[in-house]
Each structure stands twice: as C-alpha cells, then as structure tokens.
PDB file of C-alpha atoms in Angstrom:
ATOM      1  CA  MET C   1     111.963 140.915  92.166  1.00  0.00           C
ATOM      2  CA  LYS C   2     111.135 137.563  90.804  1.00  0.00           C
ATOM      3  CA  LYS C   3     109.068 135.485  93.646  1.00  0.00           C
ATOM      4  CA  SER C   4     107.946 131.448  93.664  1.00  0.00           C
ATOM      5  CA  ASN C   5     105.830 129.335  95.277  1.00  0.00           C
ATOM      6  CA  ILE C   6     105.831 125.718  96.090  1.00  0.00           C
ATOM      7  CA  ASN C   7     102.273 124.307  97.388  1.00  0.00           C
ATOM      8  CA  PHE C   8     101.766 120.946  98.792  1.00  0.00           C
ATOM      9  CA  GLU C   9      97.805 119.419  99.933  1.00  0.00           C
ATOM     10  CA  ILE C  10      97.168 116.911 101.764  1.00  0.00           C
ATOM     11  CA  ASP C  11      94.462 115.074 102.215  1.00  0.00           C
ATOM     12  CA  LEU C  12      94.425 113.362 105.142  1.00  0.00           C
ATOM     13  CA  ASP C  13      92.466 110.299 106.980  1.00  0.00           C
ATOM     14  CA  LYS C  14      90.503 110.656 110.262  1.00  0.00           C
ATOM     15  CA  ASP C  15      93.711 109.549 112.024  1.00  0.00           C
ATOM     16  CA  ASN C  16      95.754 112.486 110.515  1.00  0.00           C
ATOM     17  CA  VAL C  17      97.471 109.793 107.905  1.00  0.00           C
ATOM     18  CA  PRO C  18      97.971 111.099 104.320  1.00  0.00           C
ATOM     19  CA  GLU C  19      96.036 109.277 101.797  1.00  0.00           C
ATOM     20  CA  LYS C  20      97.005 111.942  99.177  1.00  0.00           C
ATOM     21  CA  ILE C  21      99.910 114.118  98.593  1.00  0.00           C
ATOM     22  CA  GLN C  22     100.067 116.273  95.706  1.00  0.00           C
ATOM     23  CA  TRP C  23     102.543 119.533  95.312  1.00  0.00           C
ATOM     24  CA  SER C  24     102.449 122.403  92.461  1.00  0.00           C
ATOM     25  CA  ALA C  25     105.016 125.082  91.769  1.00  0.00           C
ATOM     26  CA  THR C  26     105.186 128.127  89.570  1.00  0.00           C
ATOM     27  CA  ASP C  27     107.969 127.169  87.676  1.00  0.00           C
ATOM     28  CA  ALA C  28     106.521 123.679  86.956  1.00  0.00           C
ATOM     29  CA  GLY C  29     103.210 125.224  85.878  1.00  0.00           C
ATOM     30  CA  GLU C  30     101.284 125.208  89.173  1.00  0.00           C
ATOM     31  CA  GLU C  31      99.255 121.843  87.864  1.00  0.00           C
ATOM     32  CA  LEU C  32      98.676 119.192  90.975  1.00  0.00           C
ATOM     33  CA  THR C  33     100.822 116.737  90.771  1.00  0.00           C
ATOM     34  CA  GLU C  34     100.368 113.573  92.782  1.00  0.00           C
ATOM     35  CA  THR C  35     103.634 111.994  94.514  1.00  0.00           C
ATOM     36  CA  LYS C  36     103.763 109.067  97.577  1.00  0.00           C
ATOM     37  CA  SER C  37     106.120 111.050  99.713  1.00  0.00           C
ATOM     38  CA  ILE C  38     107.439 114.365 100.526  1.00  0.00           C
ATOM     39  CA  SER C  39     110.992 114.850 102.622  1.00  0.00           C
ATOM     40  CA  ILE C  40     111.330 118.826 102.839  1.00  0.00           C
ATOM     41  CA  SER C  41     114.229 119.631 105.170  1.00  0.00           C
ATOM     42  CA  LEU C  42     114.146 123.828 106.562  1.00  0.00           C
ATOM     43  CA  TRP C  43     117.302 125.321 108.364  1.00  0.00           C
ATOM     44  CA  ASP C  44     116.691 127.274 111.095  1.00  0.00           C
ATOM     45  CA  HIS C  45     119.406 130.084 111.216  1.00  0.00           C
ATOM     46  CA  VAL C  46     118.678 131.267 114.668  1.00  0.00           C
ATOM     47  CA  GLN C  47     118.430 127.942 116.377  1.00  0.00           C
ATOM     48  CA  LYS C  48     121.128 126.442 113.724  1.00  0.00           C
ATOM     49  CA  ASN C  49     119.311 122.898 112.842  1.00  0.00           C
ATOM     50  CA  SER C  50     117.380 121.866 110.839  1.00  0.00           C
ATOM     51  CA  MET C  51     113.017 121.390 110.905  1.00  0.00           C
ATOM     52  CA  ARG C  52     112.021 118.268 108.869  1.00  0.00           C
ATOM     53  CA  ILE C  53     108.682 117.504 107.215  1.00  0.00           C
ATOM     54  CA  ASP C  54     108.394 113.823 106.178  1.00  0.00           C
ATOM     55  CA  LEU C  55     105.317 112.569 104.554  1.00  0.00           C
ATOM     56  CA  TRP C  56     103.883 109.739 102.825  1.00  0.00           C
ATOM     57  CA  THR C  57     100.835 107.942 102.061  1.00  0.00           C
ATOM     58  CA  ASN C  58      99.678 104.279 103.146  1.00  0.00           C
ATOM     59  CA  GLU C  59     100.327 103.369  99.121  1.00  0.00           C
ATOM     60  CA  MET C  60     104.288 103.834  99.271  1.00  0.00           C
ATOM     61  CA  PRO C  61     105.743 100.963  98.918  1.00  0.00           C
ATOM     62  CA  VAL C  62     108.624 100.227 101.976  1.00  0.00           C
ATOM     63  CA  ASP C  63     111.284  99.334  98.759  1.00  0.00           C
ATOM     64  CA  GLU C  64     110.292 102.591  96.749  1.00  0.00           C
ATOM     65  CA  MET C  65     110.283 104.734 100.677  1.00  0.00           C
ATOM     66  CA  LYS C  66     114.311 103.098 100.931  1.00  0.00           C
ATOM     67  CA  ARG C  67     114.948 103.575  97.526  1.00  0.00           C
ATOM     68  CA  PHE C  68     113.081 107.157  97.661  1.00  0.00           C
ATOM     69  CA  TYR C  69     116.147 107.906 101.170  1.00  0.00           C
ATOM     70  CA  ILE C  70     118.903 106.751  98.944  1.00  0.00           C
ATOM     71  CA  ASP C  71     118.051 108.798  96.129  1.00  0.00           C
ATOM     72  CA  CYS C  72     117.316 112.153  98.351  1.00  0.00           C
ATOM     73  CA  LEU C  73     121.173 111.482 100.313  1.00  0.00           C
ATOM     74  CA  GLY C  74     122.638 110.833  97.475  1.00  0.00           C
ATOM     75  CA  GLY C  75     120.999 114.991  95.997  1.00  0.00           C
ATOM     76  CA  MET C  76     122.480 116.252  99.362  1.00  0.00           C
ATOM     77  CA  ALA C  77     125.547 114.992  98.293  1.00  0.00           C
ATOM     78  CA  GLN C  78     125.558 116.694  95.404  1.00  0.00           C
ATOM     79  CA  SER C  79     124.391 119.574  96.982  1.00  0.00           C
ATOM     80  CA  VAL C  80     127.061 119.701  99.444  1.00  0.00           C
ATOM     81  CA  LEU C  81     129.536 119.994  96.980  1.00  0.00           C
ATOM     82  CA  ASN C  82     127.902 122.406  95.169  1.00  0.00           C
ATOM     83  CA  SER C  83     127.057 124.791  98.004  1.00  0.00           C
ATOM     84  CA  THR C  84     129.988 124.215  99.808  1.00  0.00           C
ATOM     85  CA  GLY C  85     133.172 122.457  97.551  1.00  0.00           C
ATOM     86  CA  ASP C  86     133.723 119.945 100.105  1.00  0.00           C
ATOM     87  CA  GLU C  87     134.697 116.987  97.328  1.00  0.00           C
ATOM     88  CA  PHE C  88     135.803 114.199 100.953  1.00  0.00           C
ATOM     89  CA  MET C  89     131.798 115.253 102.601  1.00  0.00           C
ATOM     90  CA  ALA C  90     129.844 114.491  99.267  1.00  0.00           C
ATOM     91  CA  GLU C  91     131.792 111.538  98.427  1.00  0.00           C
ATOM     92  CA  GLU C  92     131.391 109.627 101.941  1.00  0.00           C
ATOM     93  CA  MET C  93     127.936 110.492 101.284  1.00  0.00           C
ATOM     94  CA  ASN C  94     127.851 109.023  98.215  1.00  0.00           C
ATOM     95  CA  LEU C  95     129.522 106.148  99.276  1.00  0.00           C
ATOM     96  CA  LEU C  96     127.114 105.243 101.555  1.00  0.00           C
ATOM     97  CA  CYS C  97     124.149 105.733  99.354  1.00  0.00           C
ATOM     98  CA  GLU C  98     126.438 102.670  97.115  1.00  0.00           C
ATOM     99  CA  LYS C  99     126.483 100.125 100.496  1.00  0.00           C
ATOM    100  CA  LEU C 100     122.532 101.082 101.299  1.00  0.00           C
ATOM    101  CA  VAL C 101     121.840 100.291  96.921  1.00  0.00           C
ATOM    102  CA  LYS C 102     123.644  97.136  97.815  1.00  0.00           C
ATOM    103  CA  HIS C 103     121.742  96.394 100.441  1.00  0.00           C
ATOM    104  CA  LEU C 104     118.601  96.711  98.968  1.00  0.00           C
ATOM    105  CA  GLU C 105     119.998  94.661  95.944  1.00  0.00           C
ATOM    106  CA  LYS C 106     120.168  91.958  98.359  1.00  0.00           C
ATOM    107  CA  GLU C 107     117.240  92.125 100.423  1.00  0.00           C
ATOM    108  CA  MET C 108     115.848  91.816  96.978  1.00  0.00           C
ATOM    109  CA  ARG C 109     116.683  88.983  96.074  1.00  0.00           C
ATOM    110  CA  GLU C 110     116.472  87.337  99.291  1.00  0.00           C
ATOM    111  CA  GLN C 111     112.768  88.229  99.191  1.00  0.00           C
ATOM    112  CA  LYS C 112     112.383  86.473  96.141  1.00  0.00           C
TER     113      LYS C 112
END
C-alpha cells in the first residue's frame, strides 16, 4: 500500500499568530512551499461533525482572504458533486460563489 504525507510548518510570533506558513507533500516533491493561508476540514465519523483548522498570516490581504474562501466554497461544490452526485447542492453552492464574487467586485469598485 502506498502512503502519502502532507506536512505543515507554521512559524508563530510571541502571541501564537502565524508569521509564516509552509507545506510539503510526498506527491508534490516534498519541497517546502510558502502560503499565506490554509483551511483544513476533517470529518469526525464518531461524533458526526467536522473539525476545522483555519490559519492565515498577517500578510494575507483581506480581499485575497475573501477570494480564498470563495474558491474553497467552489471546490467544495465540485467535491459534493463528485462524491455524492448531488447536482442541486453543487449548483446552489456555485450560485452562492457567483453572488459572492459580484459582492467582492462591488466592494473593489467602491474602494477606488
């Protein structure tokens, strides 16, 4: 059986706020790659609920953070479709993504 590892290395400041986030994976060459934000969800099959880890550095701009979460939601929509075949749920999630993108575009116009 093949095993694959995904590793995260987080440098924290004195207040335990991430200053630097790096990740590596055995299937991606194992080289550390820097990122500004991570969002990990796990399903606890015993408790029947999810556990989340969301981390970001102070260098992550707010507009990029919003875009990141829209992209996460779009990815979840595709995962719902692939794993369950539920087209309605996936479409509703994608419609929400489109609505949120329009909201961000409006915010950007108003800031100029």
